Amino acid sequence: MDHLQKIYIEPTTRCNLRCETCIRSVWCEPEGDMDWYTFKKILESLDGLPGPKTMAWAGIGEPLLHPQLPDMINGAHERGLRTEITTNGLLLDEVLAMRLLDAGLDQLSVSIDGVTESTYEGIRRGASITTVVENVRFLYRMSVKRAKPIRIGIVFVAMKKNIRELPSLGEIARAIGASFILVTNFIPYREDMVEEILYRVKPNLYESLGTPQFPLWIWPNMDFNSITYPPFGQVMSAYSNISFLDFYLGARSNYCPFIHAGCVAISWQGQVSPCPPLLHSYTCFIRKRPKLFYHCEFGRIGEESLSSIWNKDDFVSFRARVRSFDFPPCTDCGGCDLSETNETDCLANPFPVCGDCLWARGILRCP
């Protein structure tokens, strides 16, 4: 039996920005905030779940817009949970920073998609990288003074227009006390953004032992320099069946970072989904073809407890399917009508199917 380890909370779907990489460019769902009754019911549900260790506030909206966010963090801490938020950092003034520290916030991940004002503002319209750096730096300095340094992270959404600035991100990391930098790709929600992606989804093999048609390349540990990297890079770009230090690189192409980590996601309305990407319905582009992802929920807080939802037969069966990843490689094929949505696939898997999931491919990452 698997255990729930991490709960993603979507406190709001409101946001103070309109970023060009955001789902909001094609989204028409109503905006709203999670009410205290729903959040209280989530906390009460923890009594029937032995596993949860972390609660993370993230989602479509900007968490700092929720007026009761510090109270939510405090409530989670009283239950013994580690707390994390992902934010654009613009609203993190000194007063709110101190409230978050008082509440016991453990980790803050800030979205920084450029190191120059022109690049950053071009992606996050109306934002200011200077303001974000000053805000997060103040938060970190105050946490150090309290002898409980908060863990700071940077999330960098990579695309053609900003990738050249990635090396300079280290300077910002040092300025704000960041302990990690998470680089992720993005998923185009608009057709005009397709050409900005930096990944090329390649066919993936499920058999790691190798076949006469697709031999397994077994690579040793060696120095990667101007001599070794060019030929290694050519092999990596031409073949997908590669083992590096006895770790099959293709294995991460069928690995759900949410299901394997024991996660659920809860929308502002209390809908319980298996992962943040399935909290809402949206259209995006995968390999330049449009695809409609329907949102998935296995229950709703207030009507059922989180414990009962987690242990539902259909939810348990879904998690088992995802762990074994018995889905066809839709991203490699994409040639049939079934691949136009996530309702079913050519193996007759029930909704939702995950053969087109870029998170399972390791292309998209979340804190």
Coordinates of N, CA and C in Angstrom, one line a residue, residues 33-120:
D33 N -10.6 31.9 -4.5 CA -9.6 31.6 -3.4 C -10.2 30.4 -2.6
M34 N -9.3 29.6 -2.1 CA -9.7 28.5 -1.2 C -10.2 29.1 0.1
D35 N -11.4 28.7 0.5 CA -12.0 29.2 1.7 C -11.4 28.4 2.9
W36 N -11.5 29.1 4.1 CA -10.9 28.5 5.3 C -11.6 27.1 5.7
Y37 N -12.9 27.0 5.4 CA -13.6 25.8 5.7 C -12.9 24.6 4.9
T38 N -12.6 24.8 3.7 CA -12.0 23.7 2.9 C -10.6 23.4 3.4
F39 N -9.8 24.4 3.7 CA -8.5 24.1 4.2 C -8.6 23.4 5.6
K40 N -9.5 23.8 6.4 CA -9.6 23.2 7.7 C -10.0 21.7 7.6
K41 N -10.8 21.4 6.6 CA -11.2 20.0 6.3 C -10.0 19.2 5.8
I42 N -9.1 19.9 5.1 CA -7.9 19.2 4.6 C -7.0 18.8 5.9
L43 N -6.9 19.8 6.8 CA -6.1 19.5 8.0 C -6.7 18.4 8.8
E44 N -8.0 18.4 8.9 CA -8.7 17.4 9.7 C -8.5 16.0 9.1
S45 N -8.4 16.0 7.8 CA -8.3 14.7 7.1 C -7.0 14.1 7.4
L46 N -6.0 14.8 7.8 CA -4.7 14.3 8.0 C -4.7 13.3 9.2
D47 N -5.7 13.3 10.0 CA -5.7 12.4 11.2 C -5.8 11.0 10.7
G48 N -6.4 10.8 9.5 CA -6.6 9.4 9.0 C -5.5 9.0 8.0
L49 N -4.5 9.8 7.9 CA -3.4 9.5 6.9 C -2.1 9.6 7.7
P50 N -1.4 8.5 7.8 CA -0.1 8.4 8.6 C 1.1 9.0 7.8
G51 N 0.9 9.2 6.5 CA 2.1 9.5 5.8 C 2.5 11.0 5.5
P52 N 1.6 11.9 5.3 CA 1.9 13.2 4.8 C 3.0 13.9 5.6
K53 N 4.0 14.4 4.9 CA 5.2 15.1 5.6 C 5.3 16.5 5.1
T54 N 4.8 16.8 3.9 CA 5.0 18.1 3.3 C 3.7 18.7 2.7
M55 N 3.5 20.0 2.9 CA 2.4 20.7 2.2 C 3.0 21.9 1.4
A56 N 2.6 21.9 0.1 CA 3.2 22.9 -0.8 C 2.1 23.7 -1.4
W57 N 2.2 25.1 -1.3 CA 1.2 26.0 -1.9 C 1.7 26.4 -3.3
A58 N 1.0 26.0 -4.3 CA 1.4 26.3 -5.7 C 0.1 26.1 -6.6
G59 N 0.2 26.3 -7.8 CA -0.9 26.1 -8.7 C -1.0 27.1 -9.8
I60 N -2.2 27.4 -10.3 CA -2.3 28.3 -11.4 C -2.1 29.8 -10.9
G61 N -2.5 30.1 -9.7 CA -2.5 31.4 -9.2 C -1.2 31.7 -8.4
E62 N -1.1 33.0 -7.9 CA 0.0 33.4 -7.1 C -0.4 33.2 -5.6
P63 N 0.2 32.3 -4.9 CA -0.1 32.0 -3.5 C -0.1 33.2 -2.6
L64 N 0.8 34.2 -2.8 CA 0.8 35.3 -1.9 C -0.4 36.2 -2.0
L65 N -1.2 36.0 -3.0 CA -2.5 36.8 -3.1 C -3.5 36.4 -2.0
H66 N -3.4 35.2 -1.5 CA -4.4 34.7 -0.6 C -4.1 35.3 0.8
P67 N -5.1 36.0 1.3 CA -4.9 36.8 2.6 C -4.6 35.9 3.8
Q68 N -5.0 34.6 3.7 CA -4.8 33.7 4.9 C -3.7 32.8 4.7
L69 N -2.8 33.0 3.7 CA -1.7 32.1 3.5 C -0.8 31.9 4.7
P70 N -0.4 32.9 5.4 CA 0.4 32.7 6.6 C -0.4 31.8 7.7
D71 N -1.7 32.0 7.8 CA -2.5 31.2 8.7 C -2.5 29.7 8.2
M72 N -2.6 29.5 6.9 CA -2.5 28.1 6.4 C -1.2 27.5 6.7
I73 N -0.1 28.2 6.5 CA 1.2 27.7 6.8 C 1.3 27.3 8.3
N74 N 0.8 28.2 9.1 CA 0.9 28.0 10.6 C 0.1 26.8 11.0
G75 N -1.1 26.6 10.3 CA -1.9 25.4 10.6 C -1.3 24.1 10.2
A76 N -0.6 24.2 9.1 CA 0.1 23.0 8.7 C 1.3 22.6 9.6
H77 N 2.0 23.7 10.1 CA 3.1 23.5 11.0 C 2.6 22.9 12.3
E78 N 1.4 23.3 12.8 CA 0.9 22.8 14.0 C 0.6 21.3 13.9
R79 N 0.4 20.8 12.6 CA 0.2 19.4 12.3 C 1.5 18.7 12.1
G80 N 2.6 19.4 12.2 CA 4.0 18.8 12.0 C 4.4 18.6 10.6
L81 N 3.8 19.4 9.7 CA 4.2 19.3 8.3 C 5.3 20.3 7.9
R82 N 6.1 19.9 7.0 CA 7.1 20.8 6.3 C 6.3 21.6 5.3
T83 N 6.6 22.9 5.2 CA 5.8 23.8 4.3 C 6.6 24.5 3.3
E84 N 6.1 24.6 2.0 CA 6.8 25.1 0.9 C 5.8 26.0 0.1
I85 N 6.3 27.0 -0.5 CA 5.5 27.8 -1.5 C 6.3 28.1 -2.7
T86 N 5.6 28.2 -3.9 CA 6.2 28.7 -5.1 C 5.6 30.0 -5.5
T87 N 6.4 31.0 -5.8 CA 5.8 32.4 -5.9 C 6.6 33.1 -7.0
N88 N 6.0 34.2 -7.5 CA 6.8 35.1 -8.4 C 7.5 36.1 -7.6
G89 N 7.2 36.2 -6.3 CA 8.0 37.1 -5.3 C 7.7 38.5 -5.3
L90 N 6.9 39.0 -6.2 CA 6.6 40.5 -6.3 C 5.9 41.0 -5.1
L91 N 5.0 40.2 -4.5 CA 4.2 40.7 -3.4 C 4.9 40.5 -2.1
L92 N 6.1 40.0 -2.1 CA 6.7 39.6 -0.8 C 7.4 40.8 -0.2
D93 N 6.6 41.7 0.3 CA 7.1 42.9 1.0 C 7.6 42.5 2.4
E94 N 8.1 43.5 3.1 CA 8.7 43.2 4.4 C 7.7 42.7 5.4
V95 N 6.5 43.3 5.4 CA 5.5 42.8 6.3 C 5.1 41.4 6.1
L96 N 4.8 41.0 4.8 CA 4.4 39.7 4.5 C 5.5 38.7 4.8
A97 N 6.8 39.1 4.5 CA 7.9 38.2 4.7 C 8.0 37.9 6.2
M98 N 7.8 38.8 7.1 CA 7.9 38.5 8.5 C 6.7 37.6 8.9
R99 N 5.5 37.8 8.3 CA 4.4 37.0 8.7 C 4.7 35.5 8.3
L100 N 5.3 35.3 7.1 CA 5.6 34.0 6.6 C 6.6 33.3 7.6
L101 N 7.6 34.1 8.0 CA 8.6 33.5 8.9 C 8.0 33.2 10.3
D102 N 7.1 34.1 10.7 CA 6.4 33.8 12.0 C 5.6 32.5 11.9
A103 N 5.0 32.3 10.7 CA 4.2 31.1 10.5 C 5.0 29.8 10.4
G104 N 6.3 30.0 10.2 CA 7.2 28.8 10.1 C 7.5 28.3 8.8
L105 N 7.4 29.1 7.7 CA 7.6 28.6 6.4 C 9.0 28.0 6.3
D106 N 9.1 26.8 5.6 CA 10.4 26.1 5.5 C 11.1 26.4 4.2
Q107 N 10.4 26.6 3.1 CA 11.0 26.7 1.8 C 10.2 27.6 0.9
L108 N 10.9 28.5 0.2 CA 10.3 29.4 -0.8 C 11.0 29.2 -2.1
S109 N 10.3 28.8 -3.2 CA 10.8 28.8 -4.5 C 10.3 29.9 -5.3
V110 N 11.2 30.7 -5.9 CA 10.8 31.9 -6.6 C 11.1 31.7 -8.1
S111 N 10.1 32.1 -8.9 CA 10.3 32.0 -10.4 C 11.1 33.2 -10.9
I112 N 12.2 32.8 -11.5 CA 13.1 33.8 -12.1 C 13.5 33.3 -13.5
D113 N 12.9 34.0 -14.6 CA 13.1 33.5 -15.9 C 14.1 34.4 -16.8
G114 N 14.8 35.2 -16.1 CA 15.8 36.0 -16.8 C 16.6 36.9 -15.7
V115 N 17.8 37.3 -16.1 CA 18.6 38.0 -15.1 C 18.6 39.5 -15.5
T116 N 18.2 39.9 -16.7 CA 18.1 41.3 -17.1 C 16.7 41.7 -17.0
E117 N 16.5 43.0 -16.8 CA 15.1 43.5 -16.7 C 14.3 43.3 -18.0
S118 N 15.0 43.5 -19.1 CA 14.3 43.4 -20.4 C 13.8 42.0 -20.7
T119 N 14.7 41.0 -20.4 CA 14.3 39.6 -20.6 C 13.2 39.2 -19.6
Y120 N 13.4 39.5 -18.4 CA 12.5 39.1 -17.3 C 11.1 39.7 -17.6

